[in-house]
Short mmCIF file of C-alpha atoms and ligand atoms in Angstrom, two decimals:
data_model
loop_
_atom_site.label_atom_id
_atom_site.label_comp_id
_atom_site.label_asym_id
_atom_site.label_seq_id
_atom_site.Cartn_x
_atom_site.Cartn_y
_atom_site.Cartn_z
CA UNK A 1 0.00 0.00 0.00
CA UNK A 2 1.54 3.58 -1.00
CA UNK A 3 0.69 6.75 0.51
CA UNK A 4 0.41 8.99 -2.54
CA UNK A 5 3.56 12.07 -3.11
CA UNK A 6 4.27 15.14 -4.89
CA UNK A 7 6.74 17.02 -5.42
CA UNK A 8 5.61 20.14 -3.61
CA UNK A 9 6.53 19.67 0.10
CA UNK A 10 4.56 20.31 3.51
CA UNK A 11 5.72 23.47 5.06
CA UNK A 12 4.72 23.93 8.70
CA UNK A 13 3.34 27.32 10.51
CA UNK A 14 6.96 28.85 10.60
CA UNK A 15 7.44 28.07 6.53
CA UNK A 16 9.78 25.45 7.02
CA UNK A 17 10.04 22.74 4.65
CA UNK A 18 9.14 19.58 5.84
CA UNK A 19 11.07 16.05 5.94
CA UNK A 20 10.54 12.43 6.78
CA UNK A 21 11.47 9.18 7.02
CA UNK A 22 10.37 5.97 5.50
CA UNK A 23 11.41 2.33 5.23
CA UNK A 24 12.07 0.77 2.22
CA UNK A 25 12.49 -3.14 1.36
CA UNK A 26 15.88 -3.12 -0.42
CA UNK A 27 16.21 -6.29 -1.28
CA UNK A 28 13.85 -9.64 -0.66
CA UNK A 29 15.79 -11.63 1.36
CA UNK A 30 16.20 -15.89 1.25
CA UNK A 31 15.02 -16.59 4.88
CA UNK A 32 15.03 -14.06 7.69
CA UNK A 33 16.32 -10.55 6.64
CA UNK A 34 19.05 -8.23 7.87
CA UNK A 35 19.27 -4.79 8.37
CA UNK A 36 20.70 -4.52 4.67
CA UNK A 37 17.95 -5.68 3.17
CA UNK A 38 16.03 -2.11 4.66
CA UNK A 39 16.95 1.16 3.71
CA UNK A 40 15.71 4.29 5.88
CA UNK A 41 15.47 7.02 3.52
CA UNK A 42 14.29 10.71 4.26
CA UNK A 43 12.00 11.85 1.97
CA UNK A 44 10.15 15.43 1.33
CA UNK A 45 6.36 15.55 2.89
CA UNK A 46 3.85 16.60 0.32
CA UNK A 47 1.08 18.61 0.71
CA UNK A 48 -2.46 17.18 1.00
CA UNK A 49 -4.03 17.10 -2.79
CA UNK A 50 -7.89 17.74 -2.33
CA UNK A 51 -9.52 14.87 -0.64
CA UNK A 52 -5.99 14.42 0.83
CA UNK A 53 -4.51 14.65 4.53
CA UNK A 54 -1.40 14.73 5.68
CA UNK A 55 -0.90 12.89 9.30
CA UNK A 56 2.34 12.86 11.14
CA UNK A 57 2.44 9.35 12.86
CA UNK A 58 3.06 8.63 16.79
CA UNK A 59 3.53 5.22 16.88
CA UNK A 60 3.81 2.20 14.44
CA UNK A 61 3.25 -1.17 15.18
CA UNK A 62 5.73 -4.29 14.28
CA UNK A 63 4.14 -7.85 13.89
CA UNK A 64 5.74 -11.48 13.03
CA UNK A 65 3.86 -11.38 10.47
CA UNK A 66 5.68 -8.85 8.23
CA UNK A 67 8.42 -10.94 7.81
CA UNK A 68 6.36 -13.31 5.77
CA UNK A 69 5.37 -9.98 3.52
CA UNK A 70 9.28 -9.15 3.31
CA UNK A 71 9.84 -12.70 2.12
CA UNK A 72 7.37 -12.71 -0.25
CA UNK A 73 5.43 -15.61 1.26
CA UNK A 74 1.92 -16.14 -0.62
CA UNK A 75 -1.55 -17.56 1.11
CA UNK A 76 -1.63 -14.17 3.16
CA UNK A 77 -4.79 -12.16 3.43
CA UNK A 78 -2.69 -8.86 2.58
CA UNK A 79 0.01 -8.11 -0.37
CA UNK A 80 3.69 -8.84 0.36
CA UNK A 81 6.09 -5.80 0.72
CA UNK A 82 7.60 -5.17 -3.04
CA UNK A 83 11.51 -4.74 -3.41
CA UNK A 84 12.12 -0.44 -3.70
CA UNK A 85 8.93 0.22 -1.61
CA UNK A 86 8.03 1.77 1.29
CA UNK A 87 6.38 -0.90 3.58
CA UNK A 88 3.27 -0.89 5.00
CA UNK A 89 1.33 -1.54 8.65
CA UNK A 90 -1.00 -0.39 11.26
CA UNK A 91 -0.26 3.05 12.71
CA UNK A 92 -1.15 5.72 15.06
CA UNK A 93 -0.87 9.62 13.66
CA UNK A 94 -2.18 12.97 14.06
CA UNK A 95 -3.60 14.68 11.16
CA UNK A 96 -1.87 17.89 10.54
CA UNK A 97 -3.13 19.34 7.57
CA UNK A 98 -6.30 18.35 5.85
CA UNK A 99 -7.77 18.95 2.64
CA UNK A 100 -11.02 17.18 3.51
CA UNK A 101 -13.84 17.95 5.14
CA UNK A 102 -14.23 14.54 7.46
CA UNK A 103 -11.01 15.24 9.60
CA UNK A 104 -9.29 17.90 10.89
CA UNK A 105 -6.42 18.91 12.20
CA UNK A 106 -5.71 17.67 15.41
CA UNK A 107 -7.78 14.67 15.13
CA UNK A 108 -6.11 10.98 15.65
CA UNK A 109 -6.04 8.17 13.36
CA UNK A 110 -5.62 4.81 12.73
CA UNK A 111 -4.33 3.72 9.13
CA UNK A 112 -2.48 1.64 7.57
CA UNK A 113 0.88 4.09 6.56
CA UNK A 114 2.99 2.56 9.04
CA UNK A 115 6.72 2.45 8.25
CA UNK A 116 7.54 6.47 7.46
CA UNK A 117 6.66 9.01 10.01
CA UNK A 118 4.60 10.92 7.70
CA UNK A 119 1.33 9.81 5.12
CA UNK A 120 -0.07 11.39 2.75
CA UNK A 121 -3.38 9.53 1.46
CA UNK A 122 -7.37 10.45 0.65
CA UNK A 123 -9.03 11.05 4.00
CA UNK A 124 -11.12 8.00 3.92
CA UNK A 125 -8.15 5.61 4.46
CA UNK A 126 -7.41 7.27 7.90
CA UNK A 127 -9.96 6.29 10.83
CA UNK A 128 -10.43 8.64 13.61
CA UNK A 129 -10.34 7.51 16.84
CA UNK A 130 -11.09 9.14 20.13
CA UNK A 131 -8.13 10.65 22.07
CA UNK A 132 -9.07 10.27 25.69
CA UNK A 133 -9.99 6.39 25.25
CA UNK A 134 -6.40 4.98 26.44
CA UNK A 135 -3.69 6.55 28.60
CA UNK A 136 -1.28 6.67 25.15
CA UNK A 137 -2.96 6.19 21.24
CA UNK A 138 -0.43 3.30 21.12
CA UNK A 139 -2.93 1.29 22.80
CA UNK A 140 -5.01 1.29 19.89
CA UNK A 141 -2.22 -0.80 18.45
CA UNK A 142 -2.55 -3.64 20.71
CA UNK A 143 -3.99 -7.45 19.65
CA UNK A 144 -6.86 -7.49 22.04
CA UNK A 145 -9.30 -7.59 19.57
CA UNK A 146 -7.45 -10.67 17.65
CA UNK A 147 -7.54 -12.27 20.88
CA UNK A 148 -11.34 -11.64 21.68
CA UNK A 149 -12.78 -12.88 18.46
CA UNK A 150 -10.37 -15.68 18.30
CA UNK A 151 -11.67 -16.85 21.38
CA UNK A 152 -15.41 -16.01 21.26
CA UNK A 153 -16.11 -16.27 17.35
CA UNK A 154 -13.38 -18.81 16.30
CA UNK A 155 -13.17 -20.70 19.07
CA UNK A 156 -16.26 -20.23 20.42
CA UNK A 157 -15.20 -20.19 24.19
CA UNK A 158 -17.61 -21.94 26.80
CA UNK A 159 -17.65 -21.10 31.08
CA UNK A 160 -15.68 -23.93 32.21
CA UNK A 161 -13.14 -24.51 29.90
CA UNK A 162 -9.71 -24.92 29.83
CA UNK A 163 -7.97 -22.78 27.51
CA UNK A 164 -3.89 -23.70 25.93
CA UNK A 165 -2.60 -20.58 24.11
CA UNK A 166 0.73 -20.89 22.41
CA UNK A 167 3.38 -17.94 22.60
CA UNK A 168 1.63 -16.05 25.38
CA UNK A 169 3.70 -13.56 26.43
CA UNK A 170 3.04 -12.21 23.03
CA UNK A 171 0.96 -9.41 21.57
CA UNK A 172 -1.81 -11.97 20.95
CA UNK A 173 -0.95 -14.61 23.64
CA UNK A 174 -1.33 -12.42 26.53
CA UNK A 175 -4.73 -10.88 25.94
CA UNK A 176 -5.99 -14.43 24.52
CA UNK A 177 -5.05 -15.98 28.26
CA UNK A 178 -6.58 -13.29 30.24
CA UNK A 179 -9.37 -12.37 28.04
CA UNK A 180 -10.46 -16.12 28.32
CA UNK A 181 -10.25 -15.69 32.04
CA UNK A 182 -12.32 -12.99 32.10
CA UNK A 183 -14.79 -14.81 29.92
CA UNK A 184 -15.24 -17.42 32.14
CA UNK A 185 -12.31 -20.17 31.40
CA UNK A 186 -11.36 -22.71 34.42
CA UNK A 187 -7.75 -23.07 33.65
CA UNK A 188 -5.85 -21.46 31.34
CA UNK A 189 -2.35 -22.46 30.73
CA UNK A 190 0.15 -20.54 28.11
CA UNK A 191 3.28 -21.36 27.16
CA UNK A 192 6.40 -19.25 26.05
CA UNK A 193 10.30 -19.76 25.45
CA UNK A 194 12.10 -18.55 28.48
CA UNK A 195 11.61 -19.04 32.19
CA UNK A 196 10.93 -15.30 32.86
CA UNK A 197 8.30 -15.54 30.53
CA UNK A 198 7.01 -18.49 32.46
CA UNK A 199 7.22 -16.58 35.60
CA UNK A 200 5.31 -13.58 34.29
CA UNK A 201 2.76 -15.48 33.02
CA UNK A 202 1.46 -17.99 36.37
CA UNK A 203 2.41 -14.10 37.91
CA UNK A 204 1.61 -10.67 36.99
CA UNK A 205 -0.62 -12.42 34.02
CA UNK A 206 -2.70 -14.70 36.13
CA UNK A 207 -2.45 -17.78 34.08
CA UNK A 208 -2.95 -20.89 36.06
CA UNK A 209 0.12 -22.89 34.29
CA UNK A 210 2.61 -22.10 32.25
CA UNK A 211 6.10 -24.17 30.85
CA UNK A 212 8.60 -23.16 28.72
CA UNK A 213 8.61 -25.24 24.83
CA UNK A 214 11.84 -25.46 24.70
CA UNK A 215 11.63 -28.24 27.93
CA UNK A 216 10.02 -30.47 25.76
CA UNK A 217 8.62 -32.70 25.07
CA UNK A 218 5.98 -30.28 24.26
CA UNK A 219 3.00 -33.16 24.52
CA UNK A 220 4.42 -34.23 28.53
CA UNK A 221 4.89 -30.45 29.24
CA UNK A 222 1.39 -29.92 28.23
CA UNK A 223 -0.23 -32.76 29.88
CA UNK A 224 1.22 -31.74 33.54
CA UNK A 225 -0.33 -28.23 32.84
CA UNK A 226 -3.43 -29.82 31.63
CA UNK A 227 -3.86 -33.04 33.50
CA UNK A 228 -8.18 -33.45 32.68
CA UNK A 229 -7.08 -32.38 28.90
CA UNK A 230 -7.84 -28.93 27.30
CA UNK A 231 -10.82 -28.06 25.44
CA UNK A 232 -9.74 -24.75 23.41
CA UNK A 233 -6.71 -23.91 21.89
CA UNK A 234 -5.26 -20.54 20.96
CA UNK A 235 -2.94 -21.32 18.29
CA UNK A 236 -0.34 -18.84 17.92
CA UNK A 237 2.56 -20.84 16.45
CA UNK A 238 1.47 -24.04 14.82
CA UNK A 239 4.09 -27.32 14.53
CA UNK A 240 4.87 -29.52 17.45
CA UNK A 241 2.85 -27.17 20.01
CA UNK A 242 -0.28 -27.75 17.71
CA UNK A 243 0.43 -31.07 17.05
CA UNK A 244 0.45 -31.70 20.96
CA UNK A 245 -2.48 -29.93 21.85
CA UNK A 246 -4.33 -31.95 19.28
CA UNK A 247 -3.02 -34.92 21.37
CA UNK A 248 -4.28 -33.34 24.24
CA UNK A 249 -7.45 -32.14 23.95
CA UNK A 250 -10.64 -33.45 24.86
CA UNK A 251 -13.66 -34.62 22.82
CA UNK A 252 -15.08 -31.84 20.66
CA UNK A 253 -12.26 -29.71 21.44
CA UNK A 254 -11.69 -26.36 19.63
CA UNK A 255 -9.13 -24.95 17.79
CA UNK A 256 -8.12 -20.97 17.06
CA UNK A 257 -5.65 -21.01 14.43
CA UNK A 258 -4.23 -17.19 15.03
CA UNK A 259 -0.76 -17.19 13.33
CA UNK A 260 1.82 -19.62 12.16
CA UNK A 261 5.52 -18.54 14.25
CA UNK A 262 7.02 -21.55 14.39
CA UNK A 263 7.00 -21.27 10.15
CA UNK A 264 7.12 -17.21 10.77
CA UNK A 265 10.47 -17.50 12.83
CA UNK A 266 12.13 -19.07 10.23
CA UNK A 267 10.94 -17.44 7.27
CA UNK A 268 10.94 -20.43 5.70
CA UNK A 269 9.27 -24.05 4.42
CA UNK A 270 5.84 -25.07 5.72
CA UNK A 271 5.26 -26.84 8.98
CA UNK A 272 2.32 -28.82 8.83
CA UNK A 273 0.99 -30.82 11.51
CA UNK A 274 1.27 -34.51 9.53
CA UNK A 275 -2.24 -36.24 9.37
CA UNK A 276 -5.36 -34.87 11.58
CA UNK A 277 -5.87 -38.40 12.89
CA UNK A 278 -6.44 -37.06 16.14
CA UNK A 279 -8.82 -34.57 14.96
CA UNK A 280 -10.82 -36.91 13.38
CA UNK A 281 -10.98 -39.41 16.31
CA UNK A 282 -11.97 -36.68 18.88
CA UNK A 283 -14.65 -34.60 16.76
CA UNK A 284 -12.25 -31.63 16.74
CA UNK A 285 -12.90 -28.16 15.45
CA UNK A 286 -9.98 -26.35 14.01
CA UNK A 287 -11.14 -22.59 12.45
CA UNK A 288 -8.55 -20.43 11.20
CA UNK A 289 -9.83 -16.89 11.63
CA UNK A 290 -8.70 -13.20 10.33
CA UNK A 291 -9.39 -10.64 12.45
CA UNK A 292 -10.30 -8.11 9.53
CA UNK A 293 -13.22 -10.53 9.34
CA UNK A 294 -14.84 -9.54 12.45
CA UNK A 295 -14.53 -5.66 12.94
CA UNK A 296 -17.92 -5.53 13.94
CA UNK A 297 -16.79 -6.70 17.42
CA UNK A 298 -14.48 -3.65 17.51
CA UNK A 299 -16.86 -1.30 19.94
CA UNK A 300 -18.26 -4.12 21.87
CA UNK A 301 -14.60 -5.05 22.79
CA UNK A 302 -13.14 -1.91 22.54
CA UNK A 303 -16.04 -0.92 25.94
CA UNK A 304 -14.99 -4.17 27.57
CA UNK A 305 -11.16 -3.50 27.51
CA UNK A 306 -11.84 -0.26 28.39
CA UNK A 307 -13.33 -1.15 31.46
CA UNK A 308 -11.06 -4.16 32.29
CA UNK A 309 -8.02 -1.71 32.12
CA UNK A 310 -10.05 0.68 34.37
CA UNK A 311 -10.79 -1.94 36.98
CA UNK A 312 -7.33 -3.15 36.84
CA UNK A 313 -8.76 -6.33 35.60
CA UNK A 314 -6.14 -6.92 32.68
CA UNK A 315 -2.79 -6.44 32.35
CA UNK A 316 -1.99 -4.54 28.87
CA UNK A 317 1.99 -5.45 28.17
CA UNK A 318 3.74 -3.28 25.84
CA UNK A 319 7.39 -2.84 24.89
CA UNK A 320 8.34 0.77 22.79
CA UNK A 321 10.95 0.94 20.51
CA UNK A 322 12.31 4.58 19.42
CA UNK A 323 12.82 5.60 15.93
CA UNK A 324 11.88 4.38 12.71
CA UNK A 325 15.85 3.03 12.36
CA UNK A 326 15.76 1.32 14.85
CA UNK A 327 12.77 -0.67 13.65
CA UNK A 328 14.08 -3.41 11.09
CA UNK A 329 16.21 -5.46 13.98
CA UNK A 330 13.92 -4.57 16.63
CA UNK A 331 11.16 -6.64 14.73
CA UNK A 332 13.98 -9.57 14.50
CA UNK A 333 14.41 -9.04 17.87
CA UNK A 334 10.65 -9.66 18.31
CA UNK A 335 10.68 -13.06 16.31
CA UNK A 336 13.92 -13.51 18.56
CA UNK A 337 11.81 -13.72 21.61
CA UNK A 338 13.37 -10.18 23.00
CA UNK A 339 10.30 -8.54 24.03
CA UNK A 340 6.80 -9.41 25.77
CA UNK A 341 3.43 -7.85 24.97
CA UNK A 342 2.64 -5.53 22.13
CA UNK A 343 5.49 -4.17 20.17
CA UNK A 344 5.47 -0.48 18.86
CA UNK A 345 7.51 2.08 17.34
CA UNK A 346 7.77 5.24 18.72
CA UNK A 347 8.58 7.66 15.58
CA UNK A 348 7.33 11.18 17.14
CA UNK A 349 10.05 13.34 17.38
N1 NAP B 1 -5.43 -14.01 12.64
C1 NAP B 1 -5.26 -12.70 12.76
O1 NAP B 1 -6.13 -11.89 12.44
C2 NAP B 1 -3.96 -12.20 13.31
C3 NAP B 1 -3.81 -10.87 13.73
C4 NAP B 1 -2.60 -10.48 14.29
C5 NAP B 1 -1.55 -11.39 14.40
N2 NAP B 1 -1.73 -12.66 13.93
C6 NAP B 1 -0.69 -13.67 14.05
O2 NAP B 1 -0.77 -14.17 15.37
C7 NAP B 1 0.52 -14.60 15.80
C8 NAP B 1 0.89 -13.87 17.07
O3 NAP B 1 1.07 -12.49 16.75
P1 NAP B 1 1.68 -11.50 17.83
O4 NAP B 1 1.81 -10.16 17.19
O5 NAP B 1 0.91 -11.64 19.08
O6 NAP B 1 3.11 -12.11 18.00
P2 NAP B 1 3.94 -12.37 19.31
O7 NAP B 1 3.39 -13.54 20.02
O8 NAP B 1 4.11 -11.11 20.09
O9 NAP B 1 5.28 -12.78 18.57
C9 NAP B 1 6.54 -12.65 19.07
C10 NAP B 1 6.89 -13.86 19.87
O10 NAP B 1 6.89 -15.04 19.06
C11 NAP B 1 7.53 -16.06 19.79
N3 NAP B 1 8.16 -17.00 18.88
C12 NAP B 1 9.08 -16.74 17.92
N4 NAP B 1 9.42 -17.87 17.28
C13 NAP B 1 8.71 -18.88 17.85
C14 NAP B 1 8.63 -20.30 17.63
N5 NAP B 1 9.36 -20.90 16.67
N6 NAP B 1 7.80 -21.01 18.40
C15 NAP B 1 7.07 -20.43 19.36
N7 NAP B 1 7.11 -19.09 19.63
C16 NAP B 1 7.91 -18.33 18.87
C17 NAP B 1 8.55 -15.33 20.67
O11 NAP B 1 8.17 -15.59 22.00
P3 NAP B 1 8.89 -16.69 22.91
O12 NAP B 1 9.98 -15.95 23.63
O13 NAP B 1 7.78 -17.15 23.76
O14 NAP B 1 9.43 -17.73 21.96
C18 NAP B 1 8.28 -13.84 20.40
O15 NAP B 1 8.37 -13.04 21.56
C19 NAP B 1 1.46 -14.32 14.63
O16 NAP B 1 1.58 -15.48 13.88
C20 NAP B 1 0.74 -13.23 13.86
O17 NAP B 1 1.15 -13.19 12.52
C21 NAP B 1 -2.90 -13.08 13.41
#
């Protein structure tokens, strides 16, 4: 997705001249990337055209899933980043100059312009959203809603069950856990790859059991957490975590199938889980779900988190990386297992 330019650029109140940066894919790489195959490039801000406006953004966000767009990978809901491009993704901004009459400036929105700290695009690819709902707009970046309609739409969460979800000190992972808690899971058991994670899960998150999948194997690890089986699964990561929790789940069990790290991490060839014997034998669901799908939800769960953040209810983890250059190896550093929560790019300033 390109933001449109000109060659006539933005001046602010004093008359200066504008500048920005943006990130480029400079070269598809075999496997994961390095920080050659980016190039940060400042580039002159237009001036809104009519039916244009010009936002400055605040924060970006960074998700496993662009490396799949910077390899090129296909079966994605979403085109892959082209070679020579500015790259795309969700981010935060504040509009300051408009040439339309739906936003003005001053107003915050949510688009899709994410890697440059300036866009320039029509008006009604820019969503305003309201200031005062969060403590920072980077909020509005988070997974919560990915995690809500994986669990009550995909999954189709029950009171009583017990709930596995796979890299849950993640973006994803650590709204799915609590969210199900709050929406009336037993247990709920997560699992993540380092023993701090482990800690902050069964700790500051609340889960009820949580083990590290690198102490395999996965299947035993799972059935200690899990000893009366699990009945939902929040599948962040596919491979030999799937492949146990199909092992381990009970009769009519249900399956969320949110993202695909385990291939994501390496960039590369497909993981699949071998035959679905198991899923045959037990009645299982498995429903893979996008959350662009279900936006509908949006102000139901945006009122909910709300109020669970109010009433200290949830725990909203986020780690903030400054500067668009410094965002190419902080998202292998994500993949890398560096950071918990939601990951975002601070490019104000
Ligand atoms: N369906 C949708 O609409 C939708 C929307 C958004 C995101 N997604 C997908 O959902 C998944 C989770 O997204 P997210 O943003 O919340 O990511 P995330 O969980 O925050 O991803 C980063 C974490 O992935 C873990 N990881 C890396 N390689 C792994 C591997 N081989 N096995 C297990 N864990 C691994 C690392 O944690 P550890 O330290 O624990 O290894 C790392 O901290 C991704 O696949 C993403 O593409 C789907």
């Amino acid at each position: 997705m390109n933001a449109s330019s000109k060659n006539t650029t933005f001046s602010d109140r004093s008359g200066t001249s504008r500048t920005g940066l943006e990130a480029r894919l400079a070269a598809r790489p075999e496997g994961l990337p390095a920080s050659g195959d980016f190039e940060i490039i400042e580039v002159a801000v237009p001036d809104p055209a009519p039916g244009q406006v010009l936002v400055r953004n605040l924060f970006m966000s960074l998700d496993p899933g662009m490396l799949m767009l910077i390899a090129g990978e296909s079966g994605l809901p979403m085109p892959r980043y082209e070679v020579g491009e500015v790259m795309y993704g969700d981010a935060i901004g504040e509009v300051v100059a408009s040439a339309d009459p739906s936003l003005n400036e001053g107003d915050l929105v949510m688009h899709r312009f994410g890697w440059r700290e300036y866009a320039v695009a029509q008006a009604g690819l820019f969503r305003r959203v309201d200031r005062d709902a969060y403590p920072t707009p980077s909020t509005y970046l988070g997974f919560g809603l990915v995690a809500y309609v994986g669990l009550m739409d995909a999954a189709e969460l029950r009171s009583g069950d017990t709930v596995f979800v796979s890299s849950a000190a993640g973006a994803t992972g650590s709204m799915a856990g609590q969210i199900a808690r709050l929406k009336g899971a037993a247990r709920v058991i997560g699992s993540a790859g380092s023993r701090d994670k482990v800690a902050h899960l069964t700790g500051k998150l609340g889960f009820d059991a949580a083990f590290d999948y690198h102490d395999g194997p996965i299947t035993d690890r799972l059935r200690e957490a899990a000893p009366e089986g699990i009945d939902v699964y929040f599948d962040n990561v596919g491979g030999e975590q799937l492949r146990a929790a199909i092992e381990v789940m009970n009769p009519h069990g249900r399956i969320a199938v949110c993202g695909a790290l385990n291939r994501q991490s390496k960039a590369g060839p497909d993981d699949r889980p071998g035959d679905l014997l198991g899923v045959l034998g037990k009645r299982l669901t498995i429903r893979g779900f996008t959350v662009g799908d279900h936006l509908e939800r949006a102000p139901d769960f945006g009122a909910q988190f709300r109020t669970w953040l109010r009433e200290d209810a949830i725990v909203y983890d986020e780690t903030v990386i400054d500067g668009l250059a410094n965002a190419p190896q902080a998202l292998l550093d994500l993949m890398n297992g560096a950071y918990i929560g939601k990951t975002v790019v601070r490019l104000e300033g």
